[in-house]
Coordinates of C-alpha atoms and ligand atoms in Angstrom, one line a residue:
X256 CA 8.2 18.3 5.2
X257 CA 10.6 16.6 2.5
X258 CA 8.6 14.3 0.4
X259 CA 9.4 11.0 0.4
X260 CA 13.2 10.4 -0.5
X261 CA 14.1 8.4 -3.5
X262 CA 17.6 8.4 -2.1
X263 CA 19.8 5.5 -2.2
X264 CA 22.8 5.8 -1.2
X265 CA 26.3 4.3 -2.6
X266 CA 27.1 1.3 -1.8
X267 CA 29.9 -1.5 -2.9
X268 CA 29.2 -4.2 -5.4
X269 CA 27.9 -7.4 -3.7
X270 CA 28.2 -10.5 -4.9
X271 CA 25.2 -12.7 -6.6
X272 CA 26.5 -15.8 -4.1
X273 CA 28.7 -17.0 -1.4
X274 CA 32.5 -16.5 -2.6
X275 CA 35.1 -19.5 -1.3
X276 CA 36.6 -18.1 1.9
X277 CA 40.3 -17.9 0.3
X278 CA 39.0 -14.7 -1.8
X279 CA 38.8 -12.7 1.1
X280 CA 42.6 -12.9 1.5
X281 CA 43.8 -10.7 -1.6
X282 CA 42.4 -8.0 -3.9
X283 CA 39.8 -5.9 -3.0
X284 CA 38.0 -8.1 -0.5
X285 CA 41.0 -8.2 1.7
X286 CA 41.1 -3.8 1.3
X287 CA 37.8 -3.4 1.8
X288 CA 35.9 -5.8 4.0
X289 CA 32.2 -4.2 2.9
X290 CA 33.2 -5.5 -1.0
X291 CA 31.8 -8.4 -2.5
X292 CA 29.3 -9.5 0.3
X293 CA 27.0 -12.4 -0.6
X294 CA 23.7 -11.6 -1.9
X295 CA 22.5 -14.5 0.2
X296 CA 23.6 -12.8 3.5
X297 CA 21.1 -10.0 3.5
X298 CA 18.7 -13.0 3.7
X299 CA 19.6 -15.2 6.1
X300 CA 19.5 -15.9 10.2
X301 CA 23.4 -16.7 10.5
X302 CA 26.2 -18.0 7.9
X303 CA 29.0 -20.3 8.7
X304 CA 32.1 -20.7 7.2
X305 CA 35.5 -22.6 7.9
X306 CA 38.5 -19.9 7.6
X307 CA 42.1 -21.2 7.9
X308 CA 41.0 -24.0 10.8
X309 CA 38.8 -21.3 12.4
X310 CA 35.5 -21.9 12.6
X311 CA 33.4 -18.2 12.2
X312 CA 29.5 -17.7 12.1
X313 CA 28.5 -15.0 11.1
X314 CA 25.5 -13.6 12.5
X315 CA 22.4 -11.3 11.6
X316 CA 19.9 -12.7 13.7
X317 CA 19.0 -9.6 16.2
X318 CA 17.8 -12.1 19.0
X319 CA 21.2 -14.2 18.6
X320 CA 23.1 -10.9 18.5
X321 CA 21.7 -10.1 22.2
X322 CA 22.3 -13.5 23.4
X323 CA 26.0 -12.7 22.4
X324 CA 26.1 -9.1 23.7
X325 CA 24.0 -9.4 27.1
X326 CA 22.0 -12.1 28.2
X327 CA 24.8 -14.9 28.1
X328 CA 27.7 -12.1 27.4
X329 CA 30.0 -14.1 29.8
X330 CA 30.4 -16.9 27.0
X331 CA 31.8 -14.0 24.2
X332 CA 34.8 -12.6 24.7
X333 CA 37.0 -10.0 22.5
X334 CA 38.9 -12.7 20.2
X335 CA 42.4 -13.7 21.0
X336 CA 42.9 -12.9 17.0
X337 CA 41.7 -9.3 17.4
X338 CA 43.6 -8.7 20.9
X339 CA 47.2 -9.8 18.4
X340 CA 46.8 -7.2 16.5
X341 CA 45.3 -4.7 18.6
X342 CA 46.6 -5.1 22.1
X343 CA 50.5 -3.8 20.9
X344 CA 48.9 -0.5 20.4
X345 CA 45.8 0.0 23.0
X346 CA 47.0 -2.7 25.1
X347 CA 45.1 -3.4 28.6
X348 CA 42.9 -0.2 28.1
X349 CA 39.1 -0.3 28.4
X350 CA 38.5 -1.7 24.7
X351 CA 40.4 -4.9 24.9
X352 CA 40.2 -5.5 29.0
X353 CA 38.5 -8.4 30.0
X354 CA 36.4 -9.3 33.4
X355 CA 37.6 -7.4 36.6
X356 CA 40.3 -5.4 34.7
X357 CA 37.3 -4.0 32.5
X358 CA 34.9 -3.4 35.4
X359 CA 37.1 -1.5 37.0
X360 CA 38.4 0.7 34.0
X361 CA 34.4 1.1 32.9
X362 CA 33.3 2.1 36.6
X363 CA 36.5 4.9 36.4
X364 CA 35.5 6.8 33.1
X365 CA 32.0 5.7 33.3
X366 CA 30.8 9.4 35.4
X367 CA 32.9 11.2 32.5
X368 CA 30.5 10.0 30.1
X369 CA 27.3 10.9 32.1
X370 CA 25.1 13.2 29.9
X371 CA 25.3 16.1 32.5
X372 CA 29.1 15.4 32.4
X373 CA 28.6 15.3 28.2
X374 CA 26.5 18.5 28.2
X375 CA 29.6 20.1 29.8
X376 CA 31.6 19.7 26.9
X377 CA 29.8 21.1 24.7
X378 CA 30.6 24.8 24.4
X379 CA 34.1 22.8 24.4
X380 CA 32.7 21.3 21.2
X381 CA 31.1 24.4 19.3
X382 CA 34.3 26.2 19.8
X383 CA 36.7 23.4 18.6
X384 CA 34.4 23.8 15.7
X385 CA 34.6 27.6 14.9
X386 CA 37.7 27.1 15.4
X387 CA 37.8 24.6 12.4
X388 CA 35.7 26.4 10.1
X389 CA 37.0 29.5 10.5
X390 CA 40.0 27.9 8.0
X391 CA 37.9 27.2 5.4
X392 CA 37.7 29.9 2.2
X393 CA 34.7 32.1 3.2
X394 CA 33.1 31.6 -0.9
X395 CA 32.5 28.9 -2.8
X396 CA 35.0 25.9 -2.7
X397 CA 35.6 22.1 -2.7
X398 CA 36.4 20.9 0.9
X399 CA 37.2 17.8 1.5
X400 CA 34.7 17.3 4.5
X401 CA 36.1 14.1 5.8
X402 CA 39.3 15.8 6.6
X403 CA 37.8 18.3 8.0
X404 CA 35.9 16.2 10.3
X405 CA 38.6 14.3 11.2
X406 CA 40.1 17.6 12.1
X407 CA 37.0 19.0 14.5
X408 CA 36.7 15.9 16.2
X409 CA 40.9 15.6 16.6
X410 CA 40.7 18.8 18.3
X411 CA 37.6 18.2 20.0
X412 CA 38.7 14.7 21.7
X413 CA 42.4 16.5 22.5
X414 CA 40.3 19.3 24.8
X415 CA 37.4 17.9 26.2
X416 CA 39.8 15.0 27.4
X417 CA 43.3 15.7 27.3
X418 CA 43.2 19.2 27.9
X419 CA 44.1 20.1 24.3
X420 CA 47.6 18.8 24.7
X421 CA 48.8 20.2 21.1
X422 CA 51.0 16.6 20.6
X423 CA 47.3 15.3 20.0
X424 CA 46.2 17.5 17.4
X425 CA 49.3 16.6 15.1
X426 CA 48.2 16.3 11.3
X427 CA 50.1 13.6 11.1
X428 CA 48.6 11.4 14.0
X429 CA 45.5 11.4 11.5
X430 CA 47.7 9.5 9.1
X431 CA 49.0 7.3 11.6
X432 CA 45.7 6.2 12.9
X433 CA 44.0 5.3 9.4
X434 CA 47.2 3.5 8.3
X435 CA 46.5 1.3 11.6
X436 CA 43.3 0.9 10.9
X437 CA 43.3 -0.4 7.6
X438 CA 45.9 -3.0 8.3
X439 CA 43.9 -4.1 11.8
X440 CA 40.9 -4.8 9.8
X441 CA 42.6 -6.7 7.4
X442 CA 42.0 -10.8 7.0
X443 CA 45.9 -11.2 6.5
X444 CA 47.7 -14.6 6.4
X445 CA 50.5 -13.5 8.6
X446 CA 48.1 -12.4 11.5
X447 CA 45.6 -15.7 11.1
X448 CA 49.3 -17.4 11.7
X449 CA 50.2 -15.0 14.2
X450 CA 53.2 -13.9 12.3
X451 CA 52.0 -10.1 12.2
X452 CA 54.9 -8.8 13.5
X453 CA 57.0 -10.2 10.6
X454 CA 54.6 -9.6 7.7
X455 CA 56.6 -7.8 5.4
X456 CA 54.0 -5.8 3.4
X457 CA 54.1 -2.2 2.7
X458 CA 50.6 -2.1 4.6
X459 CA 52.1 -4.0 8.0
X460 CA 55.2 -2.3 7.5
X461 CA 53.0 1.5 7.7
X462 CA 51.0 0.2 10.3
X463 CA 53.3 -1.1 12.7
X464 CA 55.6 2.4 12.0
X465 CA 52.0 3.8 13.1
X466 CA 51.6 1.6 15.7
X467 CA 55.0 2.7 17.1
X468 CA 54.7 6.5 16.8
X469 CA 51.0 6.5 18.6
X470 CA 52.6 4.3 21.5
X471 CA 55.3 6.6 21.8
X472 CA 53.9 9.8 22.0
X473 CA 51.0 9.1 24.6
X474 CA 53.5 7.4 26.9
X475 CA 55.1 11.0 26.7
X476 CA 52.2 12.4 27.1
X477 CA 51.2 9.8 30.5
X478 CA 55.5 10.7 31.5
X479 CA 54.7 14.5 31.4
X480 CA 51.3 14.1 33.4
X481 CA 53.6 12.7 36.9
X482 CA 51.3 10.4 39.1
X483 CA 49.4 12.8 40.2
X484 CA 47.7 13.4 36.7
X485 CA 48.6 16.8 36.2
X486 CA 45.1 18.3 35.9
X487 CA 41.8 18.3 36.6
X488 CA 40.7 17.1 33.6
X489 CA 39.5 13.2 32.0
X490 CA 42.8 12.5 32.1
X491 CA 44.4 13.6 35.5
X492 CA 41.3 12.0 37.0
X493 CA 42.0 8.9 35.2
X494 CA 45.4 8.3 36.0
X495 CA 44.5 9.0 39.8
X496 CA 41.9 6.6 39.7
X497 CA 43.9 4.4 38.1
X498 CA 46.8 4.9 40.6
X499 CA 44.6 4.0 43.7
X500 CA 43.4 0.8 42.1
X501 CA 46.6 -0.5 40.5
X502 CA 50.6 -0.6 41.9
X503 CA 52.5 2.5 40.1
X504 CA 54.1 0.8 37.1
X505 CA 50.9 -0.7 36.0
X506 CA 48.7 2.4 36.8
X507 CA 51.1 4.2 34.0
X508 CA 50.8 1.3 31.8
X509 CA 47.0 0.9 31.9
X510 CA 47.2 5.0 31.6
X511 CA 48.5 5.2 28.7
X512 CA 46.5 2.6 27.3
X513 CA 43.9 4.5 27.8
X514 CA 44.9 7.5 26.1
X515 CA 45.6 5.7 23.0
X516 CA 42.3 4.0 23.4
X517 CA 40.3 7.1 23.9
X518 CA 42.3 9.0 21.4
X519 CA 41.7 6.5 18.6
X520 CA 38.3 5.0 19.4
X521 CA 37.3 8.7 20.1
X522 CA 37.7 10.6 17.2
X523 CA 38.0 8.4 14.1
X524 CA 34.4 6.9 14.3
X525 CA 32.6 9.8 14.8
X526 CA 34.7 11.9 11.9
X527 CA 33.6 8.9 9.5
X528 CA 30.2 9.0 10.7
X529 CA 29.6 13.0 10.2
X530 CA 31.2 12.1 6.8
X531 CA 28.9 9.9 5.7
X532 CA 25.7 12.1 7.1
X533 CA 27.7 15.3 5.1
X534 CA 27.2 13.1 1.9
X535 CA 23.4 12.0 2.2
X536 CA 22.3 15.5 3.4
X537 CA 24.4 17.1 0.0
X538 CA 22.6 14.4 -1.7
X539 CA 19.3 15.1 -0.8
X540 CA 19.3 19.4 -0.7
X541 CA 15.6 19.5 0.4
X542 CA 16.2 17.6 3.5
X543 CA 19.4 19.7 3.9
X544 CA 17.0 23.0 3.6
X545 CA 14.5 21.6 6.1
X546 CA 18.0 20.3 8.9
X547 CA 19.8 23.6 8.2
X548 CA 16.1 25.7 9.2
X549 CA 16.1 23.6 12.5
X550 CA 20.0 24.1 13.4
X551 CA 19.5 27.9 12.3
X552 CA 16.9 27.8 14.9
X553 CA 18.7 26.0 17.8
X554 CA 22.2 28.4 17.4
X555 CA 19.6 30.6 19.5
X556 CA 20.1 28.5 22.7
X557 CA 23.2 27.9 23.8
X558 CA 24.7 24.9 23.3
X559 CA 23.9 22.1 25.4
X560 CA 20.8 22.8 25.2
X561 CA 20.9 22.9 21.4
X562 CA 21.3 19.2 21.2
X563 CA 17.7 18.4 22.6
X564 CA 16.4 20.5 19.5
X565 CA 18.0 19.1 16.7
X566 CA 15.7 16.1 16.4
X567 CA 15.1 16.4 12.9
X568 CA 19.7 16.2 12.3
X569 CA 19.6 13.3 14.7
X570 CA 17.5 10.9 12.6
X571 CA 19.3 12.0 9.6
X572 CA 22.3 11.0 12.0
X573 CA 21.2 7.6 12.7
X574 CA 19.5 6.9 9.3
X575 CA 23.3 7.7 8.2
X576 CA 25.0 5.3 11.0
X577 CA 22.4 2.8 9.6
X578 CA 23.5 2.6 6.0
X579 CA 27.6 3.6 7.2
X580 CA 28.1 1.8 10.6
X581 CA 31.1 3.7 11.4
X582 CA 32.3 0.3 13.0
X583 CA 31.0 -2.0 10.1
X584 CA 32.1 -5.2 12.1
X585 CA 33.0 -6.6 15.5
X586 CA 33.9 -9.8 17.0
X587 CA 33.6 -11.9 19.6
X588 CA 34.9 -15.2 20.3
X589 CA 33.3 -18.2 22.1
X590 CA 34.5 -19.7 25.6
X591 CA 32.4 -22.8 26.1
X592 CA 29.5 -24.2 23.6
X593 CA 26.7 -22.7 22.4
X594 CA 23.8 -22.8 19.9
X595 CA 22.6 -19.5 18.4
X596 CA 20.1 -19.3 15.9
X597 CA 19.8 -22.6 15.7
X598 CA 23.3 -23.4 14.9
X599 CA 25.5 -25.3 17.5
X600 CA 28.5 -22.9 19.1
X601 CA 31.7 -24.6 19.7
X602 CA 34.2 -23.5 22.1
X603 CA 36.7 -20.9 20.2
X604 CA 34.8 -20.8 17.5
X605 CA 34.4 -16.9 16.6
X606 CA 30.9 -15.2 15.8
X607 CA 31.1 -12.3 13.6
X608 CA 28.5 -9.1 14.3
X609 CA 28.2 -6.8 10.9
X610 CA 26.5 -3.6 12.1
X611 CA 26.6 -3.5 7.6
X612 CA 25.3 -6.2 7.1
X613 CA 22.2 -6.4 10.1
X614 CA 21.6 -2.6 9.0
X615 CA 20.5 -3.8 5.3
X616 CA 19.0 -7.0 6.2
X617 CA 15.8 -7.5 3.7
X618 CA 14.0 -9.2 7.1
X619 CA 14.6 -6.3 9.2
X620 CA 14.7 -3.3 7.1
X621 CA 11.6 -2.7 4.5
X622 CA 13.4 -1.4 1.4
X623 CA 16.5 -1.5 3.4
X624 CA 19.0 0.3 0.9
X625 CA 16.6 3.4 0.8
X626 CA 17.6 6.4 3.1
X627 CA 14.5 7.4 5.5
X628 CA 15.3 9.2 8.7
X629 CA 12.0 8.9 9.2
X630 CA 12.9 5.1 10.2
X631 CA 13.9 6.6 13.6
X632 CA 11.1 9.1 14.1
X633 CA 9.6 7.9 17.8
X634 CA 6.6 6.1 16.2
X635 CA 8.7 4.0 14.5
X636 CA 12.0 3.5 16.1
X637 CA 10.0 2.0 19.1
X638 CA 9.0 -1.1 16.8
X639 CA 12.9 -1.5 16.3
X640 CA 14.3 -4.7 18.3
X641 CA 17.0 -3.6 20.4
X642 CA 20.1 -5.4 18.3
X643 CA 19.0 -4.8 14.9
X644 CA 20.1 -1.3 15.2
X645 CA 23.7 -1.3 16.9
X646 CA 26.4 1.7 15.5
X647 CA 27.4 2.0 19.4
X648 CA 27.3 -2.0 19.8
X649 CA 25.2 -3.8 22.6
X650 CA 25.3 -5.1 26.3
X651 CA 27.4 -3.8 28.9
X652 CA 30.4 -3.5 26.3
X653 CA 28.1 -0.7 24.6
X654 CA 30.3 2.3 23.3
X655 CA 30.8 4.5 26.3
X656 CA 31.3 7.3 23.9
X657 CA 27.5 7.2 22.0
X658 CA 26.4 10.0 24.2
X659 CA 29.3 12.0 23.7
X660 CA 29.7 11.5 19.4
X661 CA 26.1 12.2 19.2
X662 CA 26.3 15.2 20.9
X663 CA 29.5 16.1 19.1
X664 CA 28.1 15.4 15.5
X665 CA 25.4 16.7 16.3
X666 CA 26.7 20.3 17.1
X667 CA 29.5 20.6 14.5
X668 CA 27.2 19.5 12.1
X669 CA 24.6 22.0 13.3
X670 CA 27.1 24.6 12.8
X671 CA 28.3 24.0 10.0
X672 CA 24.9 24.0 8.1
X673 CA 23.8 27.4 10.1
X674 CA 27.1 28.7 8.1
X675 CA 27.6 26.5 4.4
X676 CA 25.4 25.0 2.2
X677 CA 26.7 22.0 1.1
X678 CA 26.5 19.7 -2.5
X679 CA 27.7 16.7 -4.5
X680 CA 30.2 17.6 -7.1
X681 CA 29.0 16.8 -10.6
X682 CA 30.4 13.4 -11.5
X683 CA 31.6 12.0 -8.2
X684 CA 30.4 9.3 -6.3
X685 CA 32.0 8.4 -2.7
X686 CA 33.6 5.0 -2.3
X687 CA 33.1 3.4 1.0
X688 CA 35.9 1.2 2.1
X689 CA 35.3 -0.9 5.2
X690 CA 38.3 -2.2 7.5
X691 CA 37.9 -1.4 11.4
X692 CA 36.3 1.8 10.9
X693 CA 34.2 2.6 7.5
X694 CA 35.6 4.9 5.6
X695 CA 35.3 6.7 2.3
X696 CA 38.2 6.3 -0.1
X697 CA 39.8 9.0 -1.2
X698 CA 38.0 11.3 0.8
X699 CA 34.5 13.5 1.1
X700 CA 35.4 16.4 -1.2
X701 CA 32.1 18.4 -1.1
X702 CA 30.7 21.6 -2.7
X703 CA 30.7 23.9 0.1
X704 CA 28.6 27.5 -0.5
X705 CA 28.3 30.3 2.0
X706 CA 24.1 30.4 2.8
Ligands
HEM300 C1 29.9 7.6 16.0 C2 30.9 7.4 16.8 C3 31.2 6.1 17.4 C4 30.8 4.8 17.1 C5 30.0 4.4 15.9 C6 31.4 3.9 18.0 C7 31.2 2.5 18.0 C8 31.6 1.6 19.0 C9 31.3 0.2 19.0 C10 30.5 -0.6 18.0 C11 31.8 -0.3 20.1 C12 31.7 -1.7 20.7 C13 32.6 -2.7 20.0 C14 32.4 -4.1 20.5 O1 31.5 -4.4 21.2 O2 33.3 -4.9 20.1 C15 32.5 0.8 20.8 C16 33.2 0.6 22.0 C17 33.9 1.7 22.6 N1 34.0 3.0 22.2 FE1 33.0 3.8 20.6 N2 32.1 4.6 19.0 C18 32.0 5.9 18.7 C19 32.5 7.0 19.4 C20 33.3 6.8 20.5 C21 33.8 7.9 21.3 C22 33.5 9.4 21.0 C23 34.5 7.4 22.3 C24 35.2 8.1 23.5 C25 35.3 9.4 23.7 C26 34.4 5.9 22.2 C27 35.1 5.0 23.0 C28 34.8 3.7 23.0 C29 35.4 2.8 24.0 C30 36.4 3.1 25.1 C31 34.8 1.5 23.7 C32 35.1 0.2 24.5 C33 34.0 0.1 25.6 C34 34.1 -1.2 26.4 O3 34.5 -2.2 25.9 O4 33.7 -1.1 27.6 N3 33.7 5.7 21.1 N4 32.4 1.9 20.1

């Protein structure tokens, strides 16, 4: 065993008290939406503030958080704010849908996302990623491991679901996505007004470009597919599906809605989060020894099987998700009045969910800043409440994906440890940058060794 880490990861300045709302809007805090938080909020049940005429609690309260998320989930919707910015680019698809629309989209891709269906991806998986590593220099080097894992998890999205349609593994699409997702999770004037579309910043400006080239090319891709889907894959079974329950035009709508949203929503969180677990296991190289001995050991098997033994990589794994919630914030927004946490709800007022902030909450978490996988050994994980631990989200509007990253992060990561060893460059320090997805600035460049 390790001994007991000392290891706290890096983590942007907070503030020593609540900042005037208007800060948020330029600077830093409007960049990077994990800056500056309030002491204060890593204190308290729920935080409410008055934004442009919008009224937004903000909540860290886990029994609140599952009134939102399940038990009276029919008051919470996705905000109309959110849907502005998001719905140009993933539309109708399953992320944004709402009541029937949604149940039926869910029901469709749910079986896809069965874990016997998962553990049949995963050869799928370990290939994608030999196929990744085997471009990297075979001695010593400095790789930037974020790209890479933005790579393997490109690749491995474009096969298991879209039968590896090369238009989806474009280098460029990786640029396209983060420039989208830096502008969507940022608290702009022009969006608050509605005016997104006309917001002449360099940053709108990239992400609707963005916007336009991701819409584009998987409506070619949905064109090329016909009706009939084209395939027996996640894909050609989707848009059949999709064609029985909907007339033709808004089948091929809703289709490509779809592929957008499971392009997007399944690749770029899971490359961040296997980012962020590369950093804390090259900061901590006794706990990498003791992960790489157990993923040496489970190459034996093959792979879907491996994923059951890499218990020890899957605590690191969530330990990591805890401290980096690859989704550092979601949404919802209120249909009729409330009271949560003892705070009265109106009708569209907005409550705010921060993975971030929940995660380090000094009520929740003992020394919550400290990484310990241990936090999520069995013994201990069962004394967890339900919502204070939510990188997947909560409810029925859980990530249908959770199975499926795990699996995946769990097995690139595995072989890539059996393979490299992996430490911090002297002198550099990661800089985590928060706007839809959380990621780190500038990159992951890492040490990378042959064993
Ligand atoms: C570590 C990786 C991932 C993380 C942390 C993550 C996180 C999340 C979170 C927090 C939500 C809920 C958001 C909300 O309630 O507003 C969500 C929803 C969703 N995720 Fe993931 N996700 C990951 C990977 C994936 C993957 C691999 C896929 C697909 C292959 C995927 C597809 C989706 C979809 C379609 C939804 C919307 C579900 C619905 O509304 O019914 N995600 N994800």
């Amino acid at each position: 065993m390790a001994s007991l880490s000392p290891f706290i990861p890096v983590q942007p300045p907070r503030s020593a008290d609540w900042m005037p709302a208007w800060r948020g809007f330029y600077g830093e805090r409007l960049r990077n939406t994990v800056y500056g938080i309030a002491e204060p909020a890593f204190d308290v049940a729920i935080r409410t503030r008055r934004i442009l005429g919008i009224k937004v609690h903000i909540l860290m309260n886990p029994p609140a958080v599952e009134r939102v998320l399940l038990t009276n989930k029919a008051n919470y919707l996705r905000p109309r704010l959110a849907q502005r910015l998001l719905s140009p680019l993933v539309g109708n698809g399953l992320l944004s849908a709402e009541g029937e629309d949604w149940r039926t989209q869910r029901r469709i891709v749910a079986p896809t996302f069965a874990p016997a269906a998962v553990a049949n991806m995963a050869e799928t998986m370990v290939r994608c990623t030999i196929d990744n590593m085997a471009k990297w220099p075979k001695g010593n080097a400095r790789i930037d491991i974020a790209a890479e894992a933005t790579d393997a998890t490109m690749a491995i999205i474009a096969h298991s679901l879209f039968a590896g349609d090369s238009r989806l593994v474009d280098p460029q699409a990786a640029y396209y996505i983060g420039q989208m997702l830096a502008a969507a999770g940022q608290a702009r004037f022009m969006t608050l007004l509605g005016l997104q579309d006309w917001d002449p910043s360099a940053t709108m400006r990239r992400a609707r470009r963005s916007r336009d080239w991701l819409r584009k090319t998987l409506t070619e891709v949905v064109r090329d597919r016909g009706p009939d889907g084209g395939g027996d894959d996640f894909f050609g079974g989707l848009i059949r599906a999709l064609g029985e329950q909907y007339a033709p035009e808004q089948a091929a709508t809703l289709a490509a809605d779809n592929a957008i949203t499971f392009y997007v929503a399944g690749h770029e969180t899971t490359a961040n989060a296997l980012a962020w677990t590369m950093y804390c296991l090259a900061a901590q190289p006794e706990l990498q020894e003791e992960a790489r001995d157990e993923a040496v050991a489970a190459m034996a098997y093959p792979a879907a099987e491996r994923f059951e033994r890499l218990t020890l990589l899957k605590q690191i794994f969530e330990e990591t998700m805890r401290l980096y919630p690859p989704a550092p914030r979601f949404d919802r927004e209120a249909e009729a009045p409330d009271e949560l946490a003892g705070t009265p709800i109106a009708k569209g007022d907005l409550v705010s969910i921060w993975p971030w902030i929940i995660h380090r909450h000094r009520a929740l978490w003992d020394d919550p800043d400290r990484f310990d996988h241990r936090r999520f050994a069995p013994e201990h994980r069962a004394g967890l409440h339900r919502f204070q631990y939510l990188p997947f989200g909560g409810g029925p509007r859980v990530c249908v994906g959770a199975r499926f990253a795990t699996m995946e992060a769990l097995l690139i990561m595995a072989q890539w440890l059996s393979a490299r060893r992996f430490a911090l460059p002297a002198g550099f320090t990661p800089d985590p940058v928060g706007s839809v997805t959380l990621r780190p600035r500038g990159g992951m460049p890492l040490f990378v060794s042959p064993v």
